[in-house]
Coordinates of C-alpha atoms and ligand atoms in Angstrom, one line a residue:
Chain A
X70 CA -9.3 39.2 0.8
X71 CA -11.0 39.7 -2.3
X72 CA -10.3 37.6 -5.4
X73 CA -9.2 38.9 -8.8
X74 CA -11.7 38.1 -11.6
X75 CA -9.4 39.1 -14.6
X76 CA -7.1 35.8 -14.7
X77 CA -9.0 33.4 -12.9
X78 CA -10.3 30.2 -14.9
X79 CA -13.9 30.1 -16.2
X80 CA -14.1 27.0 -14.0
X81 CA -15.4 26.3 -10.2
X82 CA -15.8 23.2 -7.8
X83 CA -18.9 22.8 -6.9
X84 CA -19.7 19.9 -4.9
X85 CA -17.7 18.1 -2.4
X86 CA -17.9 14.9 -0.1
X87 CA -15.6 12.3 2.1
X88 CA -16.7 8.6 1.5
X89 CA -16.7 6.9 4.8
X90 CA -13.4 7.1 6.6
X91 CA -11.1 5.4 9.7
X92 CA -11.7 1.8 9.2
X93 CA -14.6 0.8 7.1
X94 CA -14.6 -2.6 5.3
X95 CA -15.7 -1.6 2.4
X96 CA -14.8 -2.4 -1.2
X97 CA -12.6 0.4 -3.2
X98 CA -15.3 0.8 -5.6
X99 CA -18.1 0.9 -2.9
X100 CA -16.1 4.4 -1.1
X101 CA -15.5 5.8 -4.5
X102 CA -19.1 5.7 -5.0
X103 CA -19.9 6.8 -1.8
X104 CA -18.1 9.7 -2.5
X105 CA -19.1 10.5 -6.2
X106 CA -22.9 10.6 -5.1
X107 CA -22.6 12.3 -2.0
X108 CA -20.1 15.4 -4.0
X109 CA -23.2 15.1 -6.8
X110 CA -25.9 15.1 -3.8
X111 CA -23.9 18.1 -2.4
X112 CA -23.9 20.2 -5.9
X113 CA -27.4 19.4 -6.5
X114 CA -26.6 17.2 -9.4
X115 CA -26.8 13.3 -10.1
X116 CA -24.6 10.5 -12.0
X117 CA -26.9 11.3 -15.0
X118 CA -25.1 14.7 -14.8
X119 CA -21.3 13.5 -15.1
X120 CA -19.3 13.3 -18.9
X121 CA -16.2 13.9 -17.2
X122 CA -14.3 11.4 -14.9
X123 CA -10.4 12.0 -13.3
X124 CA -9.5 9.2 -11.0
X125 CA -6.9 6.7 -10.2
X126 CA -6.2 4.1 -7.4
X127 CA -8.5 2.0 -8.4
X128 CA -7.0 -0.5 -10.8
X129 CA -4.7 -0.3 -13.9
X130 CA -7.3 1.1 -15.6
X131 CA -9.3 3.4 -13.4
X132 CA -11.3 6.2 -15.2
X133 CA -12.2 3.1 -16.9
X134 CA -13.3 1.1 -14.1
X135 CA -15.0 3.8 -12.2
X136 CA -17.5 4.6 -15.6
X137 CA -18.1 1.3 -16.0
X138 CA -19.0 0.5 -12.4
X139 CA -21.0 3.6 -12.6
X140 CA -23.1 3.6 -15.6
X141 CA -21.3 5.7 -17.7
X142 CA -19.5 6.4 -21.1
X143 CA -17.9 9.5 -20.1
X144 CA -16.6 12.7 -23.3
X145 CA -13.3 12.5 -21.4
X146 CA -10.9 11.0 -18.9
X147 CA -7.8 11.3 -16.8
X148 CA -6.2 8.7 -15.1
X149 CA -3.1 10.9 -14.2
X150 CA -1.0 8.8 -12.0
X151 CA 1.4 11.1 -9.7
X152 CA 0.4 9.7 -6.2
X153 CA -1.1 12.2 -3.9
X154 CA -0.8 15.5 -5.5
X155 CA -3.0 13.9 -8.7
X156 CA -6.2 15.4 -8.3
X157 CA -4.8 19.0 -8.0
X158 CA -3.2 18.0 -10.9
X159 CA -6.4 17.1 -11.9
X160 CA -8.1 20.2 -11.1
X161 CA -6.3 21.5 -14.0
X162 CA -7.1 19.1 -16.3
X163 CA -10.8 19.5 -15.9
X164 CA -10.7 23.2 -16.2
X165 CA -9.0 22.7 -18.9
X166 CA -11.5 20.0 -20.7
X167 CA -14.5 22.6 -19.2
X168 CA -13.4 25.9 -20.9
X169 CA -12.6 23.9 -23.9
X170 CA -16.0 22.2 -24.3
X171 CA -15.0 18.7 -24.1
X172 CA -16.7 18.4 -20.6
X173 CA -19.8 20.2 -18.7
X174 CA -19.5 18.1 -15.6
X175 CA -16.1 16.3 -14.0
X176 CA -16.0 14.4 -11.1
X177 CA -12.4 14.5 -9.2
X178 CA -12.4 11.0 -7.2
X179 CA -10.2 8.6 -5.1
X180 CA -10.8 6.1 -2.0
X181 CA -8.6 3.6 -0.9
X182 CA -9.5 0.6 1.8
X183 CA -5.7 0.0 2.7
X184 CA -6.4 0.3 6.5
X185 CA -8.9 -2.5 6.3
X186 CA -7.4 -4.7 3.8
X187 CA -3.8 -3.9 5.4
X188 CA -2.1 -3.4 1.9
X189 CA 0.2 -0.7 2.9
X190 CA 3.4 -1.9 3.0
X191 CA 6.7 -0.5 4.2
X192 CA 9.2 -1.0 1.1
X193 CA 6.4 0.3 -1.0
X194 CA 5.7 -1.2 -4.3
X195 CA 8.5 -1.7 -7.2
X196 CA 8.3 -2.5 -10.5
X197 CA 11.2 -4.7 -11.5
X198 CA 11.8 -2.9 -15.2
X199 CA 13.0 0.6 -13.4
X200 CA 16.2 1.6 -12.6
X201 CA 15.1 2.1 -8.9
X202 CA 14.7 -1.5 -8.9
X203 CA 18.3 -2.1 -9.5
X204 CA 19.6 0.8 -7.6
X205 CA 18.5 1.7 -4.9
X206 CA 15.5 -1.2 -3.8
X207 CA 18.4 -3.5 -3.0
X208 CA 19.2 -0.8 -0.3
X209 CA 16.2 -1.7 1.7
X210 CA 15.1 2.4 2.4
X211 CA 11.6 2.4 3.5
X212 CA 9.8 4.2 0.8
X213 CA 8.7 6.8 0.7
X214 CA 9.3 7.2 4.2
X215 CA 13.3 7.1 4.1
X216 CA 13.6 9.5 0.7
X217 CA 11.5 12.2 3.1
X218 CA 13.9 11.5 6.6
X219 CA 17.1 12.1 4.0
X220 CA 15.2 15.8 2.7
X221 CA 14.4 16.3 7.4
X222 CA 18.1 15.2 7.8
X223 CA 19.6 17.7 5.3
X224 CA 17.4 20.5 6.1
X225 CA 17.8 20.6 9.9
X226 CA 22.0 20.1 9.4
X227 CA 21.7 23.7 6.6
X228 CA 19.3 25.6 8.4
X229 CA 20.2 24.6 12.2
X230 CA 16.8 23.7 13.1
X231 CA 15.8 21.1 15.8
X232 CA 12.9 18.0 15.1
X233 CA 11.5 19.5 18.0
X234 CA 10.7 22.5 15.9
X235 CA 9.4 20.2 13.1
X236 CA 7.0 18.4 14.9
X237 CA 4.9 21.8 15.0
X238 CA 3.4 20.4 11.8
X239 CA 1.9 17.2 14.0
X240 CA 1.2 19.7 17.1
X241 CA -1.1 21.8 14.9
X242 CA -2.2 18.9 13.0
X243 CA -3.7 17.4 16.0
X244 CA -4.9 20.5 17.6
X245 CA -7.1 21.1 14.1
X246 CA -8.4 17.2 14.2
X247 CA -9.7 17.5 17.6
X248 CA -12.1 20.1 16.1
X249 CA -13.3 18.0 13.4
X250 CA -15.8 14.7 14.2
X251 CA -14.5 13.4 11.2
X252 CA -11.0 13.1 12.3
X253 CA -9.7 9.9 13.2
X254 CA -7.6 11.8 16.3
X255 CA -10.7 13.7 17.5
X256 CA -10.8 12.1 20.4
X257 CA -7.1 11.7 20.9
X258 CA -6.2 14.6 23.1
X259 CA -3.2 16.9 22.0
X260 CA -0.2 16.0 21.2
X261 CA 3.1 17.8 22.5
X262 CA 6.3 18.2 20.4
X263 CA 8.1 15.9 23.0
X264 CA 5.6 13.4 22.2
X265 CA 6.8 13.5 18.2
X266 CA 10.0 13.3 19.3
X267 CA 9.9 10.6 21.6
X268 CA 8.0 8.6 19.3
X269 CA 9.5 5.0 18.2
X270 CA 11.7 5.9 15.4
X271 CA 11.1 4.7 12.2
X272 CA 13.4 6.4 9.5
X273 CA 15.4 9.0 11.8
X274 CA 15.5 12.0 12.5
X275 CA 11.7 10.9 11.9
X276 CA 9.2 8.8 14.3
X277 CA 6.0 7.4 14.1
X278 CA 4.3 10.5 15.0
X279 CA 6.2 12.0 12.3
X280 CA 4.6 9.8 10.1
X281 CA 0.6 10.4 8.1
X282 CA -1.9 7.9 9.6
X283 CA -2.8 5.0 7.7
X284 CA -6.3 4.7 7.2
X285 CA -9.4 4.0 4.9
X286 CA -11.3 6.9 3.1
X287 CA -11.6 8.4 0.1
X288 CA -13.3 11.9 -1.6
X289 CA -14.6 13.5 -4.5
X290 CA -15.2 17.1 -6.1
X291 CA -17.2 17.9 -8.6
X292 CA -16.1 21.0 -11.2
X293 CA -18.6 22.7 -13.6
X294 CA -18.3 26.1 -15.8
X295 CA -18.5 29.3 -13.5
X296 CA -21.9 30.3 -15.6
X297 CA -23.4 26.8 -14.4
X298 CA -21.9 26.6 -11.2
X299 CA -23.8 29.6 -10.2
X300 CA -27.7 28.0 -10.6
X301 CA -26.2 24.8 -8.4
X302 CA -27.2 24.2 -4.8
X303 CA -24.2 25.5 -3.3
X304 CA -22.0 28.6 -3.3
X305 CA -19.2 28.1 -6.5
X306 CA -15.7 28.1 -5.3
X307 CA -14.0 29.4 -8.0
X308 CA -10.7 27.5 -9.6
X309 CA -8.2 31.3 -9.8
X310 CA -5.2 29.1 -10.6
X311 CA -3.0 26.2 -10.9
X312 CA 0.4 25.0 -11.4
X313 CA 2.6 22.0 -11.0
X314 CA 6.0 20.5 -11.5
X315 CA 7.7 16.4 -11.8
X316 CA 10.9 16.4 -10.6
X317 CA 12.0 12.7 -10.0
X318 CA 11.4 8.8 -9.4
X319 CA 14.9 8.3 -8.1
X320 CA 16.2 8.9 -4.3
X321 CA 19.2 10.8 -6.6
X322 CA 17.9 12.9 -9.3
X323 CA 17.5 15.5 -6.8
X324 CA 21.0 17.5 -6.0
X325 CA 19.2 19.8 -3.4
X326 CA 16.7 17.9 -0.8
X327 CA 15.8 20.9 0.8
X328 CA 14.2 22.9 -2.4
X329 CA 11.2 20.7 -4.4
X330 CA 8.9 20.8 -7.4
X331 CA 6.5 23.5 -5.2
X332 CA 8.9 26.1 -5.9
X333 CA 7.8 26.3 -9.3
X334 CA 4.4 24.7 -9.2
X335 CA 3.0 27.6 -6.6
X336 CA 4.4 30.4 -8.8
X337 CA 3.0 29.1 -11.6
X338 CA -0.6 28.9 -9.5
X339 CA -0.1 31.9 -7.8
X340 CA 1.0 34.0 -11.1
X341 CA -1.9 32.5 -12.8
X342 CA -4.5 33.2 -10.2
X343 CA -3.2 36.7 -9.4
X344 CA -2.6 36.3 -5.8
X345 CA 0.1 36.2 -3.7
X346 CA 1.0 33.5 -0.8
X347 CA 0.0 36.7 1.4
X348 CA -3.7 36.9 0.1
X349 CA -4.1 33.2 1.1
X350 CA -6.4 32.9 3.8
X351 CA -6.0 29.0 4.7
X352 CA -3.6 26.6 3.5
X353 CA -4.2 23.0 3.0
X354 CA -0.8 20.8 2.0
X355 CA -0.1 17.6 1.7
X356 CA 1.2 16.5 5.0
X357 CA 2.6 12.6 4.3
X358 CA 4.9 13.6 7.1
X359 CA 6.1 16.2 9.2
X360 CA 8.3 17.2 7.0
X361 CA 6.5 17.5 3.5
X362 CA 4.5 20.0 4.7
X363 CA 7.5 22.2 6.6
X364 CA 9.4 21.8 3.0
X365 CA 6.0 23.0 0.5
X366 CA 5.1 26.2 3.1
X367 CA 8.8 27.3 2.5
X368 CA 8.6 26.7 -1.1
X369 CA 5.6 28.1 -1.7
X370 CA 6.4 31.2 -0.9
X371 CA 4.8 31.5 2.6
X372 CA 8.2 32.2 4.4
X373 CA 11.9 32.8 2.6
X374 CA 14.5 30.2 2.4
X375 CA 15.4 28.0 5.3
X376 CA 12.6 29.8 7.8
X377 CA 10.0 27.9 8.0
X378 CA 10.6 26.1 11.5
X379 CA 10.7 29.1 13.0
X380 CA 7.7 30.5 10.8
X381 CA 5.2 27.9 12.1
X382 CA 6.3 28.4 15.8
X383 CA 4.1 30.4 18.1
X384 CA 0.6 29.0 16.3
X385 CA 1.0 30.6 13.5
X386 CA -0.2 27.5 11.7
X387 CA -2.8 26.2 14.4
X388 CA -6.4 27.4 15.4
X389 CA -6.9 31.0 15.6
X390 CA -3.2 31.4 13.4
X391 CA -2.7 33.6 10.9
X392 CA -2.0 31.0 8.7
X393 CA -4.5 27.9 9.0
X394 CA -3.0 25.1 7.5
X395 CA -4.5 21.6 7.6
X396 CA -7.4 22.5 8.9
X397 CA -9.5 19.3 8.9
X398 CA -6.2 17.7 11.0
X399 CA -4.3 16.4 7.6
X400 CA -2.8 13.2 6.7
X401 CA -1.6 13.1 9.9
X402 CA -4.4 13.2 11.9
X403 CA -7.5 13.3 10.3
X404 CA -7.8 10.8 7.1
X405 CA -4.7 9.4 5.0
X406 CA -5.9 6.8 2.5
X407 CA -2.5 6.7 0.9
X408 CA -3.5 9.4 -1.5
X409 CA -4.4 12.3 0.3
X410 CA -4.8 15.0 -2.6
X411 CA -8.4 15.0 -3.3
X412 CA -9.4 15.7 0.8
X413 CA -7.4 18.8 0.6
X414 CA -9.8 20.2 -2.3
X415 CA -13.0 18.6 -0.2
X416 CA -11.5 20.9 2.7
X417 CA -10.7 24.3 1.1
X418 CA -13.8 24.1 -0.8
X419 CA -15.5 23.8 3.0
X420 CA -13.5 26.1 4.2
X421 CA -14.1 28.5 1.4
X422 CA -18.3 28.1 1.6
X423 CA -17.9 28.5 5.2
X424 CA -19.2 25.2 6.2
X425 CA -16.5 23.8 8.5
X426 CA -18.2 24.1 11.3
X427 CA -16.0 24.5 14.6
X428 CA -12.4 24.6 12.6
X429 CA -14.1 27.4 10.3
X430 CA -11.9 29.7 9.5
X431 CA -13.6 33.0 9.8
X432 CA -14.2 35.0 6.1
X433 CA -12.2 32.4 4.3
X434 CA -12.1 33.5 0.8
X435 CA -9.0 32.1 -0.8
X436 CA -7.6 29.0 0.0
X437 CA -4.8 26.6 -1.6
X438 CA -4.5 22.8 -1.5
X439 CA -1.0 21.7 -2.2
X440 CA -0.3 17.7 -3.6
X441 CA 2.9 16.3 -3.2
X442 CA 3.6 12.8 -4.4
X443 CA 5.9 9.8 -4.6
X444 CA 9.3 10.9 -2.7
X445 CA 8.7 14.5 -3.4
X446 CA 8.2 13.4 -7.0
X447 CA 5.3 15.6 -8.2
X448 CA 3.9 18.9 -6.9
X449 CA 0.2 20.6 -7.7
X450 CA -1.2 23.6 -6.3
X451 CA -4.3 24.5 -6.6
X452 CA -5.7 28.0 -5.7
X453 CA -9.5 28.3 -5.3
X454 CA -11.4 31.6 -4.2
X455 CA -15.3 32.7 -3.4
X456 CA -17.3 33.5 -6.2
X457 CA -17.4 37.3 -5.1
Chain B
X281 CA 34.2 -8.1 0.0
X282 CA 33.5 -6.2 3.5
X283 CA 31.1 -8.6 6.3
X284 CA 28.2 -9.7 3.7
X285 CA 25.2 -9.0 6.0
X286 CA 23.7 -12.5 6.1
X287 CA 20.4 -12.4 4.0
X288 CA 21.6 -10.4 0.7
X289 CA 18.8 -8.4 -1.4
X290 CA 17.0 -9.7 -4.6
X291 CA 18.2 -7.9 -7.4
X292 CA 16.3 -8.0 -10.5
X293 CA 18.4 -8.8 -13.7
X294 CA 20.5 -6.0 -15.8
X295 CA 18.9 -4.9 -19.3
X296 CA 20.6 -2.9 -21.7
X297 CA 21.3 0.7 -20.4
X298 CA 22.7 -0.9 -16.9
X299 CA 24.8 -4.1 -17.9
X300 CA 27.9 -2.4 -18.3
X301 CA 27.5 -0.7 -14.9
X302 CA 26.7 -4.3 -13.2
X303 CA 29.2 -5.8 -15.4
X304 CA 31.9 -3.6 -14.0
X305 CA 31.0 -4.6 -10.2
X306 CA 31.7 -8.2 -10.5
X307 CA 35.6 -6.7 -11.1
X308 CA 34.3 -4.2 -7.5
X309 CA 34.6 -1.1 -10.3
X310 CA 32.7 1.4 -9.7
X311 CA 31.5 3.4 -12.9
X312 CA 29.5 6.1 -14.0
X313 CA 28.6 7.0 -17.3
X314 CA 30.9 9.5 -19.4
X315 CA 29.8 11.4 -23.2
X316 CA 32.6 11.3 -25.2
X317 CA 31.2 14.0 -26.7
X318 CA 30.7 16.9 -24.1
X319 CA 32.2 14.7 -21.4
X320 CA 29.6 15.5 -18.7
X321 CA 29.1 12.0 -16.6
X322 CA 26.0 11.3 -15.5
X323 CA 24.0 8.2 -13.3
X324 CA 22.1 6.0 -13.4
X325 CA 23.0 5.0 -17.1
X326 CA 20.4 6.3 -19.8
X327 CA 20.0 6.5 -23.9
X328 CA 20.8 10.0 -23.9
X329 CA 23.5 12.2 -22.0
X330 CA 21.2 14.8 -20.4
X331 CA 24.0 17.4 -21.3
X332 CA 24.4 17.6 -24.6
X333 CA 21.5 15.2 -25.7
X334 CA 23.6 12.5 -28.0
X335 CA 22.4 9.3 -28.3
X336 CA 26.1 7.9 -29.1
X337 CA 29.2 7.8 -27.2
X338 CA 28.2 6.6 -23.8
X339 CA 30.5 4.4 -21.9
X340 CA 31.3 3.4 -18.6
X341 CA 34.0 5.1 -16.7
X342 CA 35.7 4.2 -13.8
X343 CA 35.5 6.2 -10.8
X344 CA 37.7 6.5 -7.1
X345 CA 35.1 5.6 -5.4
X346 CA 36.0 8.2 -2.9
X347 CA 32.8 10.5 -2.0
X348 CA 30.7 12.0 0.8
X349 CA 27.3 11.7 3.1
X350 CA 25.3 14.1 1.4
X351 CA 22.0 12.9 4.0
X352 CA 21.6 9.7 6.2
X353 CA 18.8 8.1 7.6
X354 CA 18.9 5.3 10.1
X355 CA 16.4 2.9 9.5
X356 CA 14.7 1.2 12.7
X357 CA 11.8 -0.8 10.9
X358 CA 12.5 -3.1 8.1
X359 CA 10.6 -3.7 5.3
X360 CA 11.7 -6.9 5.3
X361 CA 11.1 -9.2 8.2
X362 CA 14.8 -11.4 7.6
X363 CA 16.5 -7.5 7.6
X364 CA 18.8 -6.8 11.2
X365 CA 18.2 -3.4 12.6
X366 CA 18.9 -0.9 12.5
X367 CA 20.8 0.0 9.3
X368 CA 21.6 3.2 7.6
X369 CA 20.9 4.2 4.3
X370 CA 22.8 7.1 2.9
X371 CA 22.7 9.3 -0.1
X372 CA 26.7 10.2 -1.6
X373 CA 28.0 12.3 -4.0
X374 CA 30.9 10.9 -5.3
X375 CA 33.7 13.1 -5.9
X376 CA 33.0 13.0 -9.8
X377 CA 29.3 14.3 -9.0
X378 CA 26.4 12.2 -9.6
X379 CA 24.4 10.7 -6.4
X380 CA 23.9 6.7 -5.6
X381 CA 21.7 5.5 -3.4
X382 CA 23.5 3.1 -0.6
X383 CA 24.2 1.9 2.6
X384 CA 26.5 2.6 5.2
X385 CA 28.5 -0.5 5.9
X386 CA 29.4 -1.7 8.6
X387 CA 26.5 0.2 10.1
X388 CA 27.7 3.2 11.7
X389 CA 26.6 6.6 13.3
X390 CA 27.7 9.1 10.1
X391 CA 27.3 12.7 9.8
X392 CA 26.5 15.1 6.6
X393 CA 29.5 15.6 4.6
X394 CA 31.7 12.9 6.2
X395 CA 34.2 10.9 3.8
X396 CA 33.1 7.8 2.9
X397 CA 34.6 5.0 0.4
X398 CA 33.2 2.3 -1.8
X399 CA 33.1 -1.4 -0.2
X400 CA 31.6 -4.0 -1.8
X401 CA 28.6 -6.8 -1.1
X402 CA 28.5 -9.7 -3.7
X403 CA 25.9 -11.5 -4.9
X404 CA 25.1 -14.8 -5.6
X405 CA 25.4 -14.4 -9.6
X406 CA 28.8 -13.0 -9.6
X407 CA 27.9 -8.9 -9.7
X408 CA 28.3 -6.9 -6.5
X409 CA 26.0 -4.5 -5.1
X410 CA 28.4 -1.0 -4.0
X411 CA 28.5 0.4 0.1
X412 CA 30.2 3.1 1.4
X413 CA 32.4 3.1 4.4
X414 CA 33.3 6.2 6.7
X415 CA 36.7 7.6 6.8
X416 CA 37.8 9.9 9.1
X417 CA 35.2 10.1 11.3
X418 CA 34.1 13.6 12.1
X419 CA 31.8 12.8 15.0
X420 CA 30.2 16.4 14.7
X421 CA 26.4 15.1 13.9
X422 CA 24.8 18.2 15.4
Ligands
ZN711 ZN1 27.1 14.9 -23.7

């Protein structure tokens, strides 16, 4: 499907690259420049190229540390912290600082070592001045993991849905990892919805295999003006649209579990792009767990109102689907470095240029990349389109 | 006062927007915040009532303490190594409307939409920390 010229932004991505992955050893600020040079290398650019830097994960300060470790006194930075759905957030932000002159060259970056240093940890990470602290830490939910099982609980009790049908989202996950090499499952085999379910249980309804990997790994993506992007080494993906939403840090701000922040955040990107969720050729969402991705496909518009387990039956959403989602395996089966955001963008720009190799999706021309972070806290989406 | 698990959680101090809530649980009242102004109530306590947007007039009311399961999730895998499993955490809505974060205690096999009541752990420095118990058992978890 063609894109729409008249709306879309006068920005494109165009460079992309993973750091190393799985379980690497490495330093965060080695993968994060593993992953800055290799998105450069990709766009035919180098460090001396970049005035703009948007990354976080790092440290407190950590556009900061990143230009300092790299060289550089960057026109502008963004250290928007909003977990995993920050770098679509930050796809916006450098369009914005492009068009407006501030920056020529932005890199989008993020790598975490937590598989190797084994700083994941189940409770997550409070800060004693919050409310949360008082409230609802004292509780003991795992977080995020228990916030997500709540939103599975309530929507399989309205809808009438089974967690057999849920676990579609870690079928198809796995089915698209064992096409990528880059996959931590690639060798794993499939994976059956009876496996999901039978899984140890960690927060119910949701197991283990309900739950994203925990890994090492870390990407970047590089965004120029459209006029520049198009004397670069690669094809420009454009950036059509993009929206987003921040709904809560509290397990009760919420009334409805069932309906989140994408409702509004995909309008916005789809109004502003001039698409609609049927011109989308694949879809790449955050999948934390089984059942953040089932929750953004509804609200995004993909399928109506309490559908969407029986929307992704049938392989709608695997290989050879009509809708491709996660196609380099996801969170769950790919990569999950604890903020998955920026390897969506690295994978719909791939899967845009037509470089994915065996999990290509054939004449991909539009694709969205979906964040979601915290406990369905903050929502970007991001729609990108060929330069045609 | 309802079985104190054995190891009770740290709880960081009160500050100003949430001493009168904590201060009310060492009496086992449970309170939300109420406007004078517009009367909307609202939780957790804040500066500002989120209806009508004053600043003054914002004062801890009781409440029955009467509400319901609005989602579950039985927790298997601590984060804690001194926590007994499993446990479930619960989100109600109390009958006056806003949400708390809890437990369900005694731990129990609830459903969505079951009654539930406040109980009460208390802590070492005097305040208590607010759990629900079921009433009424439906026993229809689908
Ligand atoms: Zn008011």
């Amino acid at each position: 499907m063609s894109a729409t010229t008249s709306t879309a932004t006068g920005a494109a991505i165009v460079g992309v690259a993973e750091s190393d992955l799985g379980v690497t050893n490495l330093s965060i600020l080695t993968l994060q420049t593993q992953a800055i040079t290799r998105a450069l290398a990709d766009a035919g650019l180098t460090l001396a190229d970049v005035d703009g830097i948007a990354t976080t994960g790092v440290s407190r300060f950590s556009a900061t540390q990143v230009a300092d470790h790299l060289g550089l006194e960057p026109r502008w930075t963004d250290s928007t912290f909003a977990g995993g759905s920050a770098y679509e957030m930050m796809v916006a932000r450098a369009t914005q600082a492009i068009e407006s002159g501030q920056a020529s060259t932005v890199v989008i970056s993020f790598a975490s070592n937590q598989r190797s240093a084994a700083s994941r940890r189940l409770g997550g990470v409070t800060e004693d001045h919050t409310p949360e602290a008082q409230l609802e830490t004292p509780y003991d939910p795992l977080f995020p993991l228990s916030y997500y099982a709540m939103a599975a609980q309530q929507y399989l009790h309205r809808f009438g849905g089974t967690h057999e049908q849920l676990a579609e989202i870690a079928v198809a996950a796995r089915e698209w990892a064992l096409l990528n090499p880059a996959a931590y499952r690639y060798r794993a085999g499939s994976l059956t919805a009876a496996d999901v379910t039978s899984s140890r249980l960690v927060s119910s309804p949701l197991t283990v295999a309900d739950c994203c990997l925990v890994t090492d790994g870390g990407g970047a993506v590089v965004l120029t003006s459209l006029e520049r992007a198009r004397d670069l080494a690669k094809p420009a993906v454009r950036v059509l649209g993009y929206g987003e939403r921040t709904t809560n840090t509290s397990m009760t701000a919420v009334r409805d579990l069932t309906s989140t922040g994408a409702v509004g955040s995909g309008a916005d990107a789809f109004a502003r792009a001039g698409v609609t969720p049927s011109d989308v050729d694949v879809l790449e969402v955050y999948d934390s767990f089984t059942i953040t991705a089932a929750l953004s496909i509804e609200a995004l518009g993909f399928c109506g109102r309490g559908e969407v387990l029986d929307f992704i039956a049938g392989g709608r959403i695997r290989p050879g689907g009509s809708l491709p989602l996660d196609t380099a395996g996801g969170g769950l089966s790919y990569c999950h470095p604890g903020q998955y955001g920026v390897l969506l963008l690295v994978e719909a720009v791939r899967q845009v240029r037509g470089e994915a190799g065996a999990r290509q999706v054939p004449d991909a021309e539009i694709a969205v990349a979906h964040g979601t972070g915290g406990i369905l806290s903050t929502h970007a989406t991001v729609v990108l389109g060929a330069d045609r | 006062m309802t079985d104190q698990p054995q190891h009770l959680p740290d709880v960081p101090a009160a500050d100003d927007l949430t001493a009168p809530w904590w201060d009310a649980t060492r009496e086992h009242r449970l309170t939300v915040q109420r406007c004078d102004g517009c009367a909307a109530v609202q939780h957790p306590p804040r500066a500002v009532c989120l209806a009508c947007g004053t600043l003054g007039g914002l004062s801890q009311v009781d409440v029955s303490g009467a509400g319901e399961v609005d989602s579950f999730t039985v927790v298997h895998r601590g984060p804690r190594p001194d926590l007994a499993t499993p446990y479930t955490i619960a989100r109600v809505r109390l009958a006056e409307g806003p949400i708390l974060l809890t437990r369900i205690h005694p731990h129990q096999e609830v459903a969505i939409d079951d009654p539930v009541e406040v109980a009460w752990w208390d802590l070492p420095d005097g305040r208590a920390l607010p759990v629900f118990r079921p009433l009424n058992r439906t026993n229809t978890t689908p």
